[in-house]
Amino acid sequence: MQPRVFPAMYWFITFIAMIFLCGSTLVFANDDEKYVNCGKLFDCGDIKGVGYPFSGSNRPDYCGHPELKLDCSDQDLEITIQKVTYKVLGINNQSRTLRIARKDHAENNICPTLLLNTTWIPNLLNYTSDDRNITIHYDCPAQGAPTLPFSSEFPCNINSTEMTGYFTAVSNLSEFGSSASNLISYLASCKDSIEVPVLQSALAKISSTPTETQLLEILKEGFDFVWTANDSLCETCKASGGQCGYNQTTAAFSCYCKDGPQESSCPQSPTAAPSPTAAKSPSMSSCLLLFFSAGVTLEVNRKTA
Ligand SMILES: *[C@@H]1O[C@H](CO)[C@@H](O)[C@H](O)[C@H]1NC(C)=O
Ligand SMILES: *[C@@H]1O[C@H](CO)[C@@H](O)[C@H](O)[C@H]1NC(C)=O
Ligand SMILES: *[C@@H]1O[C@H](CO)[C@@H](O)[C@H](O)[C@H]1NC(C)=O
Ligand SMILES: *[C@@H]1O[C@H](CO)[C@@H](O)[C@H](O)[C@H]1NC(C)=O
Ligand SMILES: *[C@@H]1O[C@H](CO)[C@@H](O)[C@H](O)[C@H]1NC(C)=O
Ligand SMILES: *[C@@H]1O[C@H](CO)[C@@H](O)[C@H](O)[C@H]1NC(C)=O
Ligand SMILES: *[C@@H]1O[C@H](CO)[C@@H](O)[C@H](O)[C@H]1NC(C)=O
Ligand SMILES: *[C@@H]1O[C@H](CO)[C@@H](O)[C@H](O)[C@H]1NC(C)=O
């Protein structure tokens, strides 16, 4: 008579192995995590249903382009493009435009500590035909600012230093002929300048002798950037049942399908697509069946031996 401890131990080990192995086939059969996560849209304040090519909030980095990572804090949506932080005022999925205003301007500050230009990103973010530039000069001579239409001086305090600022909404000063030459030489002695895009429609609100308040008002209306983020690849991907994303390792578009990422579209199964649960159960039951039959075979062999 053999002691009963061996079969008991055998069945116990088999049971543990079964849990692990059959459990893992179950996980494999589940929808890919990236597919699930990138199918989610998020809301932030008044901006609803943010999806590809943006990431942020509940959308992990791999769901969007690395330069289009949004940050939602206190119901304010923000994006940082080349070191400058902007408040997102709107996202238009049809025209693929992003309306943004510089965060410092949105907070009524036209004299920020860091003077940085707004920069576009070739092949990703570009200005639209509605954008115009305003040039803001800093640290100008305190005396002798000439007056020209659509231009004005304003007081500034940066790094605890009082200074004179000057802005002009005129894109080509030369158009004002000789009356602009004084201004051109005055502005040449300002230490810094930045170009800030504004909407052409907002420019109309500035009077010919504008105030600092008027300037801030139009800056707060923001401007548009149009994005180009492999939109046709994304459409192909979505049409095949996938979710659009971006692989930062390969720096390429990625199409996340139910059973894993693909380059551009999800493979279409040749037979009628089975429901997710039906697809799952055979692998689970065949796994269990395999263990039981192996167990029974061994048990029978042991007994006959
Ligand atoms: C915007 O378009 C993207 C890409 O086609 C899509 O993933 C997202 O769901 C759309 N968002 C809304 C609010 O329609
Ligand atoms: C203000 O000070 C900071 C820190 O020293 C410096 O980086 C920045 O350029 C200064 N700003 C201006 C406009 O001089
Ligand atoms: C960016 O936009 C400008 C005008 O809006 C256009 O002339 C230019 O071709 C665009 N550049 C790219 C790379 O699309
Ligand atoms: C505004 O200025 C930027 C930077 O100098 C430039 O790239 C852009 O084309 C300008 N936009 C317009 C509408 O002139
Ligand atoms: C600015 O205006 C002057 C005079 O009208 C013109 O000769 C010049 O080409 C313009 N410059 C630009 C950059 O448009
Ligand atoms: C911003 O861009 C303008 C025009 O391109 C340039 O003259 C100016 O020096 C730039 N300012 C900064 C702070 O980089
Ligand atoms: C990116 O591509 C690499 C190489 O193909 C792969 O190992 C990685 O899992 C991919 N990452 C994502 C987020 O798809
Ligand atoms: C578009 O896709 C190509 C190939 O996947 C990639 O190299 C490129 O960086 C993508 N561009 C953008 C703006 O996502």
Coordinates of C-alpha atoms and ligand atoms in Angstrom, one line a residue:
M1 CA 0.0 0.0 0.0
Q2 CA 1.4 3.4 -1.1
P3 CA 0.9 6.4 1.3
R4 CA -1.9 8.7 0.1
V5 CA 0.3 11.8 0.4
F6 CA 1.6 11.6 -3.2
P7 CA -1.6 11.8 -5.1
A8 CA -2.8 14.6 -2.8
M9 CA 0.4 16.6 -3.4
Y10 CA 0.2 15.9 -7.1
W11 CA -3.3 17.2 -7.4
F12 CA -2.4 20.2 -5.3
I13 CA 0.5 21.2 -7.5
T14 CA -1.5 20.6 -10.7
F15 CA -4.3 22.8 -9.3
I16 CA -1.8 25.7 -8.6
A17 CA -0.2 25.3 -12.1
M18 CA -3.6 25.3 -13.6
I19 CA -4.6 28.5 -11.9
F20 CA -1.5 30.2 -13.2
L21 CA -1.3 28.9 -16.7
C22 CA -5.1 29.0 -17.5
G23 CA -5.3 32.4 -15.8
S24 CA -2.6 33.8 -18.1
T25 CA -4.4 32.5 -21.2
L26 CA -7.4 34.3 -20.0
V27 CA -5.4 37.6 -19.6
F28 CA -4.0 37.1 -23.1
A29 CA -7.5 36.7 -24.5
N30 CA -8.6 40.0 -22.9
D31 CA -8.5 43.2 -25.0
D32 CA -5.1 44.8 -25.2
E33 CA -4.7 47.4 -22.5
K34 CA -3.5 50.1 -25.0
Y35 CA -6.6 49.4 -27.2
V36 CA -8.8 49.9 -24.1
N37 CA -7.0 53.0 -22.8
C38 CA -6.7 54.9 -26.1
G39 CA -10.4 54.3 -26.8
K40 CA -11.2 56.6 -23.8
L41 CA -11.9 60.3 -24.3
F42 CA -11.6 62.8 -21.6
D43 CA -13.3 66.0 -20.5
C44 CA -11.7 69.0 -18.9
G45 CA -13.8 72.0 -17.9
D46 CA -15.7 73.1 -21.0
I47 CA -13.7 71.0 -23.3
K48 CA -15.3 67.7 -24.0
G49 CA -14.3 64.4 -25.6
V50 CA -10.6 64.9 -26.1
G51 CA -9.0 62.0 -28.1
Y52 CA -6.2 61.3 -30.5
P53 CA -3.7 63.0 -31.2
F54 CA -3.8 64.2 -27.6
S55 CA -2.8 62.4 -24.4
G56 CA -3.2 63.4 -20.8
S57 CA -5.7 62.9 -18.0
N58 CA -6.9 59.2 -18.4
R59 CA -5.2 58.8 -21.7
P60 CA -1.6 57.5 -21.3
D61 CA 1.3 59.0 -23.2
Y62 CA 1.1 56.2 -25.9
C63 CA -2.3 57.5 -26.9
G64 CA -1.1 60.7 -28.4
H65 CA 1.8 62.6 -30.0
P66 CA 4.5 63.4 -27.4
E67 CA 4.3 67.2 -28.2
L68 CA 0.5 67.1 -27.8
K69 CA 0.3 66.0 -24.1
L70 CA -2.4 68.0 -22.3
D71 CA -2.6 68.7 -18.6
C72 CA -5.9 69.1 -16.9
S73 CA -5.7 70.9 -13.6
D74 CA -8.5 72.8 -11.8
Q75 CA -10.8 72.5 -14.9
D76 CA -8.2 74.3 -17.0
L77 CA -6.7 72.5 -19.9
E78 CA -3.0 73.3 -20.6
I79 CA -0.4 72.4 -23.2
T80 CA 3.3 73.2 -23.1
I81 CA 4.8 73.8 -26.6
Q82 CA 8.5 74.3 -26.7
K83 CA 8.7 75.6 -23.1
V84 CA 5.8 78.0 -23.4
T85 CA 2.6 77.0 -21.5
Y86 CA -0.7 77.8 -23.1
K87 CA -4.3 77.6 -21.9
V88 CA -6.4 75.4 -24.3
L89 CA -9.5 77.4 -25.2
G90 CA -10.9 74.9 -27.7
I91 CA -10.3 71.8 -29.8
N92 CA -12.0 71.5 -33.1
N93 CA -11.9 67.9 -34.4
Q94 CA -13.3 68.8 -37.9
S95 CA -10.9 71.5 -38.8
R96 CA -8.2 69.9 -36.6
T97 CA -7.5 73.2 -34.9
L98 CA -6.4 73.9 -31.4
R99 CA -7.2 77.4 -30.0
I100 CA -4.7 78.4 -27.3
A101 CA -3.7 81.5 -25.4
R102 CA -0.5 82.0 -23.6
K103 CA -1.0 81.1 -19.9
D104 CA 0.8 84.3 -18.7
H105 CA -1.5 86.4 -21.0
A106 CA -4.6 84.5 -19.9
E107 CA -3.6 85.5 -16.3
N108 CA -3.3 89.2 -17.3
N109 CA 0.4 89.3 -17.3
I110 CA 2.1 90.7 -20.4
C111 CA 5.4 91.2 -18.6
P112 CA 6.4 87.6 -17.9
T113 CA 9.8 86.7 -16.4
L114 CA 10.7 84.5 -19.3
L115 CA 10.4 86.2 -22.7
L116 CA 9.8 83.4 -25.2
N117 CA 8.4 83.4 -28.7
T118 CA 5.5 81.3 -29.7
T119 CA 6.9 78.6 -31.9
W120 CA 5.2 76.2 -34.3
I121 CA 6.3 72.7 -34.8
P122 CA 7.1 71.7 -38.4
N123 CA 4.9 68.8 -39.7
L124 CA 2.8 68.9 -36.5
L125 CA 1.5 72.3 -35.6
N126 CA 1.2 75.2 -38.0
Y127 CA -0.4 78.6 -38.0
T128 CA -3.7 79.1 -39.8
S129 CA -4.6 81.8 -42.3
D130 CA -6.6 83.5 -39.5
D131 CA -3.5 84.2 -37.4
R132 CA -1.7 87.5 -37.3
N133 CA 1.3 88.6 -35.3
I134 CA 1.6 91.3 -32.7
T135 CA 5.1 92.3 -31.8
I136 CA 5.8 93.1 -28.2
H137 CA 9.0 94.9 -27.3
Y138 CA 10.6 95.0 -23.8
D139 CA 13.1 97.1 -22.0
C140 CA 12.7 100.0 -24.4
P141 CA 14.1 103.6 -23.8
A142 CA 11.9 105.4 -21.2
Q143 CA 11.7 108.5 -23.3
G144 CA 11.0 109.2 -26.9
A145 CA 8.4 106.6 -27.9
P146 CA 6.9 107.8 -31.2
T147 CA 3.2 107.4 -31.7
L148 CA 2.0 105.3 -34.6
P149 CA -1.5 103.8 -35.2
F150 CA -2.2 100.4 -33.6
S151 CA 0.9 100.7 -31.5
S152 CA 1.4 101.8 -27.9
E153 CA 3.8 101.9 -25.0
F154 CA 3.0 100.3 -21.6
P155 CA 4.8 100.1 -18.2
C156 CA 6.4 96.8 -17.3
N157 CA 8.0 95.3 -14.2
I158 CA 10.1 92.3 -14.8
N159 CA 12.5 90.8 -12.2
S160 CA 11.7 93.9 -9.9
T161 CA 12.9 96.2 -12.6
E162 CA 10.7 98.9 -14.0
M163 CA 10.9 99.1 -17.8
T164 CA 9.0 100.4 -20.8
G165 CA 7.3 98.0 -23.1
Y166 CA 6.0 98.8 -26.6
F167 CA 3.6 96.8 -28.8
T168 CA 2.6 97.1 -32.4
A169 CA -0.2 95.3 -34.3
V170 CA 1.2 96.5 -37.6
S171 CA 3.0 93.6 -39.3
N172 CA 5.0 95.7 -41.7
L173 CA 5.9 99.1 -40.3
S174 CA 7.4 100.1 -43.6
E175 CA 3.9 100.5 -44.9
F176 CA 3.7 103.7 -42.9
G177 CA 6.5 105.2 -44.9
S178 CA 8.7 107.9 -43.4
S179 CA 6.5 108.3 -40.2
A180 CA 7.5 104.8 -39.2
S181 CA 11.2 105.4 -39.5
N182 CA 11.4 107.1 -36.1
L183 CA 9.6 104.1 -34.5
I184 CA 11.9 101.6 -36.3
S185 CA 14.9 103.3 -34.8
Y186 CA 13.3 103.6 -31.4
L187 CA 12.4 99.9 -31.3
A188 CA 15.9 99.0 -32.4
S189 CA 17.0 100.1 -29.0
C190 CA 14.6 97.8 -27.1
K191 CA 16.5 94.9 -25.6
D192 CA 14.0 92.1 -26.2
S193 CA 11.0 91.3 -28.4
I194 CA 8.5 88.5 -28.9
E195 CA 6.0 87.7 -31.6
V196 CA 2.6 86.7 -30.4
P197 CA 0.0 85.3 -32.7
V198 CA -3.6 86.7 -32.4
L199 CA -6.8 86.1 -34.4
Q200 CA -7.3 88.4 -37.3
S201 CA -10.9 88.8 -36.1
A202 CA -9.7 89.9 -32.6
L203 CA -7.4 92.5 -34.2
A204 CA -10.5 94.4 -35.3
K205 CA -11.3 95.1 -31.6
I206 CA -8.1 97.1 -31.1
S207 CA -8.6 100.8 -31.5
S208 CA -6.1 102.9 -33.5
T209 CA -4.7 104.1 -30.2
P210 CA -4.8 100.9 -28.2
T211 CA -4.5 100.5 -24.4
E212 CA -2.7 97.7 -22.5
T213 CA -6.1 96.4 -21.5
Q214 CA -7.2 96.1 -25.1
L215 CA -4.0 94.3 -25.9
L216 CA -4.6 91.8 -23.1
E217 CA -8.2 91.3 -24.3
I218 CA -7.2 90.2 -27.7
L219 CA -4.3 88.1 -26.5
K220 CA -6.7 86.3 -24.2
E221 CA -8.8 85.3 -27.2
G222 CA -5.8 83.2 -28.3
F223 CA -5.0 82.0 -31.8
D224 CA -5.2 78.8 -33.8
F225 CA -2.8 76.0 -34.5
V226 CA -3.8 73.4 -37.1
W227 CA -2.4 69.9 -36.4
T228 CA -1.2 67.3 -38.8
A229 CA -0.8 64.0 -36.9
N230 CA -1.0 61.2 -39.4
D231 CA -4.8 61.8 -39.7
S232 CA -5.2 59.5 -42.7
L233 CA -3.4 56.6 -40.9
C234 CA -5.7 57.3 -37.9
E235 CA -8.8 57.1 -40.1
T236 CA -7.6 53.8 -41.6
C237 CA -6.9 52.4 -38.1
K238 CA -10.3 53.4 -36.7
A239 CA -12.1 52.0 -39.8
S240 CA -10.4 48.6 -39.1
G241 CA -11.7 48.8 -35.5
G242 CA -8.5 50.0 -33.8
Q243 CA -7.6 53.0 -31.7
C244 CA -5.0 55.6 -32.8
G245 CA -1.8 56.1 -30.8
Y246 CA 1.9 56.9 -31.1
N247 CA 4.9 54.7 -30.2
Q248 CA 7.5 57.0 -28.7
T249 CA 10.2 54.3 -28.9
T250 CA 9.9 54.0 -32.7
A251 CA 8.6 57.6 -33.0
A252 CA 5.8 56.3 -35.3
F253 CA 2.1 56.1 -35.5
S254 CA 0.6 53.0 -33.9
C255 CA -2.7 51.4 -34.3
Y256 CA -3.9 49.6 -31.2
C257 CA -6.1 46.6 -32.0
K258 CA -8.0 44.3 -29.6
D259 CA -5.2 41.8 -29.7
G260 CA -2.2 44.2 -29.8
P261 CA -0.6 47.1 -31.7
Q262 CA -0.2 47.2 -35.4
E263 CA 1.5 49.7 -37.7
S264 CA -1.5 51.1 -39.4
S265 CA -4.6 48.9 -39.3
C266 CA -6.1 45.9 -37.5
P267 CA -6.1 42.5 -39.2
Q268 CA -9.6 41.5 -40.3
S269 CA -10.4 37.9 -39.2
P270 CA -11.4 35.7 -42.2
T271 CA -14.4 34.2 -40.5
A272 CA -17.3 36.2 -39.0
A273 CA -15.8 38.1 -36.0
P274 CA -16.5 36.1 -32.9
S275 CA -17.8 37.9 -29.8
P276 CA -15.1 38.7 -27.3
T277 CA -16.4 36.2 -24.7
A278 CA -16.8 33.4 -27.3
A279 CA -13.3 34.0 -28.4
K280 CA -12.1 33.8 -24.8
S281 CA -13.9 30.6 -23.6
P282 CA -12.3 28.0 -25.9
S283 CA -8.8 28.9 -24.7
M284 CA -9.8 28.7 -21.1
S285 CA -11.8 25.4 -21.4
S286 CA -9.1 23.8 -23.6
C287 CA -6.5 24.8 -21.0
L288 CA -8.5 23.2 -18.2
L289 CA -9.2 20.1 -20.3
L290 CA -5.5 19.7 -21.0
F291 CA -4.7 19.6 -17.3
F292 CA -7.5 17.2 -16.4
S293 CA -6.7 14.8 -19.2
A294 CA -3.0 14.9 -18.3
G295 CA -3.8 14.4 -14.7
V296 CA -6.1 11.5 -15.4
T297 CA -3.6 9.9 -17.7
L298 CA -0.8 10.1 -15.1
E299 CA -3.1 8.8 -12.4
V300 CA -4.2 5.8 -14.5
N301 CA -0.5 5.1 -15.4
R302 CA 0.5 5.3 -11.8
K303 CA -2.2 2.9 -10.7
T304 CA -1.5 0.4 -13.5
A305 CA 2.2 0.5 -12.8
Ligands
LIG1 C1 -11.7 63.5 -32.5 O1 -11.0 62.7 -33.5 C2 -10.2 61.7 -33.0 C3 -9.5 61.1 -34.1 O2 -10.3 60.7 -35.2 C4 -11.1 60.7 -32.3 O3 -10.3 59.7 -31.7 C5 -11.9 61.4 -31.2 O4 -12.8 60.5 -30.6 C6 -12.6 62.6 -31.7 N1 -13.2 63.3 -30.6 C7 -14.4 63.8 -30.6 C8 -14.9 64.5 -29.4 O5 -15.2 63.6 -31.5
LIG2 C1 14.5 87.4 -15.1 O1 15.3 86.6 -14.2 C2 15.4 85.2 -14.7 C3 16.2 84.5 -13.6 O2 17.3 85.1 -13.3 C4 16.0 85.2 -16.1 O3 16.1 83.9 -16.5 C5 15.2 86.0 -17.0 O4 15.8 86.1 -18.3 C6 15.0 87.4 -16.5 N1 14.0 88.1 -17.4 C7 14.3 89.2 -18.1 C8 13.3 89.7 -19.0 O5 15.4 89.8 -18.0
LIG3 C1 1.9 76.5 -42.6 O1 0.8 77.5 -42.9 C2 1.2 78.4 -43.8 C3 0.1 79.5 -43.9 O2 -0.9 79.2 -43.1 C4 1.4 77.8 -45.2 O3 1.8 78.7 -46.1 C5 2.5 76.7 -45.0 O4 2.7 76.0 -46.2 C6 2.2 75.7 -43.9 N1 3.3 74.9 -43.7 C7 3.2 73.5 -43.6 C8 4.5 72.8 -43.4 O5 2.2 73.0 -43.8
LIG4 C1 4.4 85.3 -36.8 O1 5.8 85.2 -36.4 C2 6.3 83.9 -36.4 C3 7.7 84.0 -35.8 O2 8.5 85.0 -36.3 C4 6.3 83.4 -37.9 O3 6.9 82.1 -38.0 C5 4.9 83.4 -38.4 O4 4.9 83.1 -39.8 C6 4.3 84.8 -38.3 N1 2.9 84.7 -38.6 C7 2.3 85.6 -39.4 C8 0.8 85.4 -39.6 O5 2.9 86.5 -39.9
LIG5 C1 6.6 96.1 -46.2 O1 6.1 97.2 -46.9 C2 7.0 97.8 -47.9 C3 6.3 99.1 -48.4 O2 5.0 98.9 -48.7 C4 7.3 96.8 -49.0 O3 8.2 97.4 -49.9 C5 7.9 95.6 -48.3 O4 8.1 94.6 -49.3 C6 7.0 95.0 -47.3 N1 7.7 93.9 -46.6 C7 7.2 92.8 -46.3 C8 8.0 91.8 -45.6 O5 6.0 92.5 -46.6
LIG6 C1 11.3 86.3 -31.2 O1 11.2 86.3 -32.6 C2 11.6 87.5 -33.2 C3 11.3 87.4 -34.7 O2 11.6 86.2 -35.2 C4 13.1 87.8 -32.9 O3 13.5 89.1 -33.4 C5 13.2 87.9 -31.3 O4 14.6 88.0 -31.0 C6 12.7 86.6 -30.7 N1 12.7 86.8 -29.3 C7 13.2 85.9 -28.4 C8 13.0 86.2 -26.9 O5 13.7 84.8 -28.7
LIG7 C1 6.8 50.4 -29.5 O1 7.5 49.6 -30.4 C2 8.4 48.7 -29.8 C3 9.2 48.0 -30.9 O2 8.4 47.6 -31.9 C4 7.6 47.7 -28.9 O3 8.5 46.9 -28.3 C5 6.8 48.5 -27.9 O4 6.0 47.7 -27.1 C6 5.9 49.6 -28.6 N1 5.3 50.4 -27.6 C7 4.0 50.8 -27.7 C8 3.5 51.7 -26.6 O5 3.3 50.4 -28.6
LIG8 C1 3.5 59.9 -38.9 O1 3.8 58.5 -39.0 C2 5.1 58.3 -39.4 C3 5.3 56.8 -39.7 O2 4.6 56.1 -38.7 C4 6.1 58.8 -38.4 O3 7.4 58.7 -38.8 C5 5.8 60.3 -38.1 O4 6.6 60.8 -37.0 C6 4.3 60.5 -37.8 N1 4.1 61.9 -37.7 C7 3.3 62.5 -36.7 C8 3.2 63.9 -36.7 O5 2.8 61.8 -35.9

